[in-house]
Structures are given as structure tokens and as C-alpha cells.
GROMACS .gro file of C-alpha atoms in nm:
model
  319
    1MET     CA    1   7.857  -7.970 -13.533
    2ASP     CA    2   7.608  -7.738 -13.370
    3THR     CA    3   7.722  -7.567 -13.061
    4SER     CA    4   7.518  -7.567 -12.741
    5GLU     CA    5   7.407  -7.206 -12.811
    6ASP     CA    6   7.280  -7.310 -13.159
    7ILE     CA    7   7.088  -7.606 -13.012
    8LEU     CA    8   6.938  -7.378 -12.747
    9GLN     CA    9   6.843  -7.122 -13.014
   10GLN     CA   10   6.668  -7.390 -13.221
   11ALA     CA   11   6.474  -7.510 -12.918
   12SER     CA   12   6.377  -7.156 -12.813
   13PRO     CA   13   6.373  -6.921 -13.116
   14ASP     CA   14   6.262  -6.621 -12.904
   15LEU     CA   15   6.550  -6.655 -12.667
   16VAL     CA   16   6.808  -6.375 -12.702
   17ARG     CA   17   7.149  -6.520 -12.771
   18GLY     CA   18   7.423  -6.447 -12.520
   19SER     CA   19   7.625  -6.264 -12.777
   20GLU     CA   20   7.836  -5.957 -12.702
   21LYS     CA   21   7.556  -5.740 -12.842
   22ALA     CA   22   7.300  -5.898 -12.609
   23ARG     CA   23   7.502  -5.854 -12.287
   24PRO     CA   24   7.476  -5.472 -12.273
   25ALA     CA   25   7.100  -5.511 -12.324
   26LYS     CA   26   7.080  -5.726 -12.008
   27ALA     CA   27   7.292  -5.484 -11.807
   28ALA     CA   28   7.070  -5.194 -11.912
   29ARG     CA   29   6.765  -5.341 -11.739
   30LEU     CA   30   6.850  -5.153 -11.417
   31SER     CA   31   6.941  -4.790 -11.457
   32PRO     CA   32   7.246  -4.661 -11.267
   33SER     CA   33   7.032  -4.416 -11.073
   34PHE     CA   34   6.802  -4.697 -10.957
   35ILE     CA   35   7.102  -4.907 -10.851
   36SER     CA   36   7.236  -4.608 -10.657
   37TRP     CA   37   6.905  -4.563 -10.476
   38LEU     CA   38   6.896  -4.938 -10.408
   39GLN     CA   39   7.243  -4.927 -10.254
   40ALA     CA   40   7.157  -4.623 -10.042
   41GLY     CA   41   6.819  -4.768  -9.940
   42PRO     CA   42   6.925  -4.952  -9.619
   43MET     CA   43   7.113  -4.649  -9.490
   44MET     CA   44   6.819  -4.424  -9.574
   45LEU     CA   45   6.583  -4.653  -9.382
   46VAL     CA   46   6.811  -4.647  -9.077
   47PHE     CA   47   6.842  -4.268  -9.104
   48LEU     CA   48   6.466  -4.236  -9.138
   49ALA     CA   49   6.382  -4.468  -8.848
   50PHE     CA   50   6.643  -4.354  -8.598
   51PHE     CA   51   6.682  -3.984  -8.679
   52LEU     CA   52   6.416  -3.819  -8.893
   53ILE     CA   53   6.103  -3.977  -8.741
   54PRO     CA   54   6.216  -3.923  -8.377
   55LEU     CA   55   6.317  -3.568  -8.467
   56VAL     CA   56   5.975  -3.496  -8.615
   57PHE     CA   57   5.811  -3.630  -8.297
   58VAL     CA   58   6.032  -3.406  -8.082
   59VAL     CA   59   5.935  -3.100  -8.286
   60ILE     CA   60   5.566  -3.191  -8.267
   61VAL     CA   61   5.577  -3.250  -7.890
   62SER     CA   62   5.757  -2.918  -7.839
   63PHE     CA   63   5.438  -2.744  -7.959
   64TRP     CA   64   5.204  -2.940  -7.732
   65ASP     CA   65   5.050  -2.805  -7.414
   66TYR     CA   66   5.105  -2.966  -7.075
   67ASN     CA   67   5.013  -2.942  -6.710
   68GLU     CA   68   5.157  -3.089  -6.392
   69TYR     CA   69   5.033  -3.437  -6.470
   70GLN     CA   70   5.003  -3.498  -6.841
   71LEU     CA   71   5.066  -3.394  -7.199
   72LEU     CA   72   4.783  -3.213  -7.374
   73PRO     CA   73   4.797  -3.282  -7.751
   74ALA     CA   74   4.685  -2.933  -7.849
   75PHE     CA   75   4.893  -2.675  -8.032
   76SER     CA   76   5.068  -2.443  -7.788
   77GLY     CA   77   5.390  -2.246  -7.766
   78ARG     CA   78   5.404  -2.282  -7.389
   79GLY     CA   79   5.715  -2.499  -7.402
   80TYR     CA   80   5.906  -2.209  -7.561
   81THR     CA   81   5.746  -1.927  -7.362
   82ASP     CA   82   5.816  -2.108  -7.035
   83THR     CA   83   6.177  -2.160  -7.141
   84PHE     CA   84   6.236  -1.790  -7.207
   85GLU     CA   85   6.005  -1.658  -6.935
   86GLY     CA   86   6.125  -1.321  -6.806
   87CYS     CA   87   6.412  -1.295  -7.054
   88ILE     CA   88   6.272  -0.990  -7.237
   89ALA     CA   89   6.210  -0.802  -6.913
   90GLN     CA   90   6.574  -0.850  -6.808
   91LEU     CA   91   6.722  -0.714  -7.130
   92PRO     CA   92   6.995  -0.605  -7.191
   93ASP     CA   93   7.107  -0.847  -6.918
   94LEU     CA   94   7.087  -1.216  -6.992
   95CYS     CA   95   6.828  -1.424  -6.812
   96THR     CA   96   6.913  -1.756  -6.649
   97ILE     CA   97   6.837  -1.962  -6.957
   98GLY     CA   98   7.041  -1.722  -7.172
   99ARG     CA   99   7.340  -1.743  -6.936
  100THR     CA  100   7.310  -2.123  -6.938
  101TYR     CA  101   7.327  -2.141  -7.317
  102VAL     CA  102   7.618  -1.898  -7.322
  103LYS     CA  103   7.801  -2.108  -7.062
  104THR     CA  104   7.735  -2.421  -7.270
  105LEU     CA  105   7.881  -2.251  -7.577
  106LYS     CA  106   8.182  -2.132  -7.378
  107LEU     CA  107   8.238  -2.483  -7.246
  108CYS     CA  108   8.201  -2.625  -7.595
  109VAL     CA  109   8.449  -2.380  -7.748
  110THR     CA  110   8.702  -2.445  -7.471
  111VAL     CA  111   8.682  -2.824  -7.513
  112TRP     CA  112   8.690  -2.791  -7.892
  113ALA     CA  113   9.005  -2.574  -7.885
  114ILE     CA  114   9.192  -2.808  -7.648
  115THR     CA  115   9.090  -3.127  -7.830
  116LEU     CA  116   9.184  -2.967  -8.164
  117PHE     CA  117   9.530  -2.871  -8.034
  118ILE     CA  118   9.599  -3.213  -7.882
  119GLY     CA  119   9.432  -3.408  -8.163
  120PHE     CA  120   9.618  -3.221  -8.436
  121TRP     CA  121   9.963  -3.286  -8.292
  122VAL     CA  122   9.888  -3.650  -8.209
  123ALA     CA  123   9.766  -3.703  -8.567
  124TYR     CA  124  10.070  -3.512  -8.701
  125PHE     CA  125  10.305  -3.736  -8.505
  126LEU     CA  126  10.132  -4.053  -8.626
  127ALA     CA  127  10.117  -3.940  -8.990
  128PHE     CA  128  10.462  -3.787  -9.041
  129HIS     CA  129  10.694  -3.921  -8.771
  130VAL     CA  130  10.582  -4.284  -8.758
  131ARG     CA  131  10.701  -4.429  -9.087
  132SER     CA  132  10.588  -4.789  -9.040
  133LYS     CA  133  10.225  -4.859  -9.125
  134THR     CA  134  10.224  -5.131  -8.860
  135TRP     CA  135  10.332  -4.887  -8.592
  136GLN     CA  136  10.078  -4.633  -8.714
  137MET     CA  137   9.800  -4.888  -8.679
  138GLY     CA  138   9.934  -5.006  -8.344
  139LEU     CA  139   9.956  -4.657  -8.198
  140SER     CA  140   9.612  -4.569  -8.338
  141LEU     CA  141   9.466  -4.875  -8.167
  142LEU     CA  142   9.647  -4.771  -7.850
  143CYS     CA  143   9.440  -4.452  -7.853
  144THR     CA  144   9.124  -4.663  -7.841
  145ILE     CA  145   9.216  -4.841  -7.516
  146PRO     CA  146   9.027  -4.589  -7.296
  147PHE     CA  147   8.713  -4.671  -7.498
  148TRP     CA  148   8.726  -5.031  -7.376
  149THR     CA  149   8.559  -4.907  -7.058
  150SER     CA  150   8.246  -4.698  -7.017
  151ASN     CA  151   8.245  -4.319  -6.993
  152VAL     CA  152   8.121  -4.335  -6.634
  153ILE     CA  153   8.417  -4.546  -6.520
  154ARG     CA  154   8.661  -4.314  -6.695
  155MET     CA  155   8.500  -4.014  -6.527
  156ILE     CA  156   8.500  -4.174  -6.183
  157ALA     CA  157   8.870  -4.257  -6.228
  158TRP     CA  158   8.946  -3.884  -6.205
  159ILE     CA  159   8.789  -3.847  -5.860
  160PRO     CA  160   9.066  -4.026  -5.660
  161LEU     CA  161   9.320  -3.814  -5.845
  162LEU     CA  162   9.157  -3.471  -5.819
  163GLY     CA  163   8.971  -3.497  -5.486
  164ARG     CA  164   9.057  -3.297  -5.177
  165ASN     CA  165   9.262  -3.587  -5.042
  166GLY     CA  166   9.348  -3.717  -5.388
  167LEU     CA  167   9.681  -3.800  -5.541
  168VAL     CA  168   9.737  -3.457  -5.702
  169ASN     CA  169   9.659  -3.254  -5.388
  170SER     CA  170   9.868  -3.489  -5.173
  171GLY     CA  171  10.161  -3.457  -5.411
  172LEU     CA  172  10.139  -3.077  -5.426
  173MET     CA  173  10.125  -3.047  -5.045
  174LYS     CA  174  10.411  -3.290  -4.989
  175THR     CA  175  10.631  -3.099  -5.232
  176GLY     CA  176  10.540  -2.771  -5.060
  177LEU     CA  177  10.389  -2.610  -5.371
  178VAL     CA  178  10.060  -2.545  -5.190
  179ASN     CA  179   9.972  -2.514  -4.821
  180GLN     CA  180   9.618  -2.647  -4.847
  181PRO     CA  181   9.427  -2.868  -5.093
  182LEU     CA  182   9.313  -2.703  -5.416
  183GLU     CA  183   8.934  -2.706  -5.413
  184TRP     CA  184   8.890  -2.621  -5.781
  185LEU     CA  185   9.046  -2.943  -5.906
  186LEU     CA  186   8.722  -3.139  -5.866
  187PHE     CA  187   8.353  -3.053  -5.907
  188SER     CA  188   8.439  -2.740  -6.104
  189GLU     CA  189   8.453  -2.621  -6.465
  190PHE     CA  190   8.817  -2.728  -6.470
  191SER     CA  191   8.729  -3.091  -6.391
  192VAL     CA  192   8.443  -3.085  -6.645
  193VAL     CA  193   8.670  -2.957  -6.924
  194LEU     CA  194   8.941  -3.206  -6.826
  195ALA     CA  195   8.698  -3.501  -6.839
  196LEU     CA  196   8.543  -3.390  -7.169
  197VAL     CA  197   8.886  -3.348  -7.328
  198HIS     CA  198   8.986  -3.689  -7.199
  199LEU     CA  199   8.670  -3.849  -7.335
  200PHE     CA  200   8.646  -3.689  -7.677
  201THR     CA  201   8.999  -3.611  -7.801
  202PHE     CA  202   9.003  -3.940  -7.990
  203PHE     CA  203   8.711  -3.817  -8.203
  204MET     CA  204   8.940  -3.537  -8.319
  205VAL     CA  205   9.251  -3.751  -8.372
  206VAL     CA  206   9.103  -4.006  -8.614
  207PRO     CA  207   8.958  -3.769  -8.882
  208ILE     CA  208   9.268  -3.546  -8.880
  209PHE     CA  209   9.499  -3.848  -8.901
  210ASN     CA  210   9.291  -3.984  -9.190
  211SER     CA  211   9.334  -3.655  -9.377
  212MET     CA  212   9.705  -3.627  -9.304
  213VAL     CA  213   9.797  -3.976  -9.427
  214ARG     CA  214   9.641  -3.886  -9.763
  215ILE     CA  215   9.874  -3.590  -9.811
  216ASP     CA  216  10.126  -3.653 -10.085
  217LYS     CA  217  10.466  -3.643  -9.915
  218SER     CA  218  10.622  -3.503 -10.234
  219LEU     CA  219  10.429  -3.179 -10.173
  220ILE     CA  220  10.601  -3.137  -9.836
  221GLU     CA  221  10.940  -3.217  -9.988
  222ALA     CA  222  10.871  -2.965 -10.267
  223ALA     CA  223  10.788  -2.699 -10.008
  224TYR     CA  224  11.118  -2.762  -9.826
  225ASP     CA  225  11.308  -2.764 -10.159
  226ALA     CA  226  11.151  -2.427 -10.241
  227GLY     CA  227  11.299  -2.286  -9.921
  228ALA     CA  228  10.992  -2.295  -9.695
  229THR     CA  229  11.052  -2.331  -9.325
  230GLY     CA  230  10.882  -2.595  -9.116
  231PHE     CA  231  10.627  -2.345  -8.988
  232GLN     CA  232  10.551  -2.218  -9.341
  233THR     CA  233  10.507  -2.575  -9.464
  234LEU     CA  234  10.275  -2.646  -9.174
  235VAL     CA  235  10.060  -2.336  -9.231
  236ASN     CA  236  10.054  -2.332  -9.613
  237VAL     CA  237  10.060  -2.704  -9.699
  238ILE     CA  238   9.967  -2.937  -9.415
  239ILE     CA  239   9.687  -2.744  -9.241
  240PRO     CA  240   9.497  -2.660  -9.566
  241LEU     CA  241   9.516  -3.022  -9.681
  242ALA     CA  242   9.415  -3.150  -9.335
  243LYS     CA  243   9.123  -2.907  -9.317
  244PRO     CA  244   8.853  -3.169  -9.399
  245GLY     CA  245   8.966  -3.385  -9.108
  246ILE     CA  246   8.978  -3.082  -8.878
  247VAL     CA  247   8.622  -2.985  -8.971
  248ILE     CA  248   8.484  -3.338  -8.938
  249GLY     CA  249   8.654  -3.387  -8.601
  250SER     CA  250   8.526  -3.048  -8.484
  251ILE     CA  251   8.170  -3.146  -8.579
  252PHE     CA  252   8.202  -3.469  -8.381
  253VAL     CA  253   8.333  -3.294  -8.068
  254ILE     CA  254   8.094  -2.998  -8.080
  255THR     CA  255   7.780  -3.204  -8.133
  256ILE     CA  256   7.869  -3.441  -7.847
  257VAL     CA  257   7.971  -3.170  -7.601
  258MET     CA  258   7.670  -2.948  -7.674
  259GLY     CA  259   7.428  -3.221  -7.569
  260ASP     CA  260   7.632  -3.380  -7.290
  261PHE     CA  261   7.487  -3.366  -6.939
  262ILE     CA  262   7.621  -3.680  -6.769
  263THR     CA  263   7.986  -3.573  -6.769
  264ILE     CA  264   7.894  -3.219  -6.668
  265GLY     CA  265   7.674  -3.352  -6.388
  266VAL     CA  266   7.927  -3.600  -6.245
  267MET     CA  267   8.244  -3.392  -6.279
  268GLY     CA  268   8.069  -3.066  -6.198
  269GLY     CA  269   7.912  -3.200  -5.880
  270GLN     CA  270   7.564  -3.120  -6.017
  271GLN     CA  271   7.650  -2.750  -5.971
  272ILE     CA  272   7.723  -2.646  -6.330
  273ALA     CA  273   7.433  -2.561  -6.558
  274SER     CA  274   7.425  -2.660  -6.923
  275ALA     CA  275   7.173  -2.695  -7.204
  276GLY     CA  276   7.172  -3.072  -7.163
  277LYS     CA  277   7.104  -3.037  -6.789
  278ILE     CA  278   6.803  -2.816  -6.864
  279ILE     CA  279   6.653  -3.089  -7.082
  280GLU     CA  280   6.724  -3.352  -6.817
  281THR     CA  281   6.560  -3.138  -6.547
  282ARG     CA  282   6.250  -3.081  -6.759
  283VAL     CA  283   6.219  -3.452  -6.834
  284ASN     CA  284   6.253  -3.541  -6.464
  285ALA     CA  285   5.974  -3.291  -6.392
  286LEU     CA  286   5.759  -3.460  -6.660
  287GLN     CA  287   5.748  -3.135  -6.860
  288PHE     CA  288   5.810  -3.308  -7.191
  289PRO     CA  289   5.700  -3.020  -7.422
  290ALA     CA  290   5.941  -2.784  -7.246
  291ALA     CA  291   6.217  -3.046  -7.269
  292ALA     CA  292   6.141  -3.095  -7.639
  293ALA     CA  293   6.146  -2.716  -7.693
  294ASN     CA  294   6.492  -2.694  -7.536
  295ALA     CA  295   6.605  -2.989  -7.749
  296VAL     CA  296   6.488  -2.807  -8.063
  297ILE     CA  297   6.667  -2.487  -7.956
  298LEU     CA  298   6.986  -2.682  -7.887
  299LEU     CA  299   6.955  -2.860  -8.220
  300ILE     CA  300   6.916  -2.528  -8.406
  301ILE     CA  301   7.225  -2.382  -8.238
  302THR     CA  302   7.429  -2.694  -8.317
  303PHE     CA  303   7.301  -2.696  -8.675
  304LEU     CA  304   7.406  -2.332  -8.721
  305ILE     CA  305   7.756  -2.411  -8.593
  306ILE     CA  306   7.786  -2.708  -8.829
  307THR     CA  307   7.658  -2.498  -9.119
  308MET     CA  308   7.925  -2.236  -9.055
  309MET     CA  309   8.191  -2.507  -9.048
  310SER     CA  310   8.058  -2.665  -9.366
  311ARG     CA  311   8.113  -2.334  -9.541
  312ILE     CA  312   8.484  -2.364  -9.467
  313VAL     CA  313   8.513  -2.705  -9.635
  314ASP     CA  314   8.281  -2.886  -9.875
  315ILE     CA  315   8.259  -3.207  -9.673
  316LYS     CA  316   8.055  -3.392  -9.937
  317LYS     CA  317   8.324  -3.322 -10.195
  318GLU     CA  318   8.603  -3.429  -9.964
  319LEU     CA  319   8.427  -3.753  -9.867
   0.00000   0.00000   0.00000
């Protein structure tokens, strides 16, 4: 008796039989490289629409001319010359814009160092001292609770604590540790760093934790069996293997802090200058080419920092 495939072959002689030899021929219709491009297509479109095209517009606008009332779509470097006006004449001293960028970098490095310290040890505790996967997930989710509210609410929550008549000053005066309220607790660099660390430490915890849970525990046991101390194991085994997470977390924190102006404005009492505040001020003054020029400068500085970090670890390989 003829099988269904034989009957189908007789009806359609040109039809390729579904034999084992024919199946690879069907699969070879789409090349692997084309399938890869097809899979990456949606992400590339999103990247193109929401990053590359806006970035190109920012660069173009940064080279436009402007006056008090409108943009002038003619090539001009006025946005950059206005930004650095008087800087060469003040050399070797830094001009105002130079001091602002240096202060932004100092603020960024301070926040990065504190978030790295806190994030590393929180991730270390979750990865090596919490044995249960359920507890690891539960404690990781616990770290996300502050993100259930907006950044503004979390910043404002510090004001009743750090204000002149706040909880901290009241407690210090009642215990006799200080005779008068500490003015530097709020609307100062201290309060800005505190708020930024509070807001962005989680971005450091997650990548480092993700790297640490991948570490083979037998390597740590082998290090102890070979006579290494806890510090030697930490320096020579755990930190090198957690380096990808450290770099990725550092990139997250640095890129966010470099462009932040809301936290600096609220917690600094609008008295602390930063690169992000410069851009905001230019936009409010309708000087869009100058704002775009500062955005390009800030982007270049951030890109250089990320490039230096990428030299430490090949992130593409680790991902």
C-alpha cells in the first residue's frame, strides 16, 4: 500500500519529499547571519530611534547659531565658544565652567567610591553568606523597595531628617554632642552625596551580585585548602572574578551621576554647580545650541571614562 508521501509525490512530482536529506535543504534557506540580524533588528530600531537619531540632532544643534529669541540654522561654533569664554585668559587658573566640570567629576568619583564599597559588600553578603536561593531572591527584592516611590519623594524624605530642626540635629543636641544645629547636613555637598548614594547604590549591587553568584564555590574552597587567608582569597579570587559586575555597575552609576541635576538641585539648595545644571540653565534661557554643546562635552567626558573602564574588562566577552 502506498504511503501518504508516495501518493503526494505522484500527485505533485516536483514536490521535494520530506526525507532526511530534504530537511537540511529547507533549514538552509535562511542563513545564520541573516537570522542573527533579524533577531537583533527590533533592538537596533529602538537604539536607532531613541539614542542615535536624538544624539545626531543634539550634535547638529550644538553647531547652530542663536540669538536671544531663536535658533539660527547656520553653522557656528558659538555654542562652544560661549561655553569656554574667558577660560584661556584665566590660565593656568580654571575658569568657572572648568571648575564646574571638575566639581562634577569630584562628585561623581566620591559617589562612585561609596556606592562601590557599599554595593560590593551587600552583594558579597547575598552571594556567599545567604545560602538559600529563596532568601537571596527575597533580600534582592527587598533592595528594590525604595524604587517603588519616585526619586523626588525619596529625596524630600531626607529633609525632615537633616534639616536645621530635623531629627538628626535634635538628637545630637539632646545628647549633648553639639551645642547648635549642624548647618552642613542639608543643602550642602554632604546631602547631595548622601542622596545620590541612597538613590543609586542598587545599580551597583545587582551587577556585582550577578557576577558573584556565578563564581564556582570550589575555587574559593581550593584557595582556602591551599592556605590562603580570607583577605588573600578576596583579593586574588573573588574580586578578579567579580570584576565584570564591578565595571558594569560603575558604568551605570557614573553615567547617571554625571548627568544628574535634579538631585543636585534639590539636595544642594540650588547652590551647587554641576554639568547637568549648566545644561538646565542654558535650556531655561532658550540657548539651545549652548545647551547642546555642553551636552556633547559631557557625553565625551563620560564616553572617555567608560572607554577607560572597558579596557579593564572586555564587557562584550563577559556578557
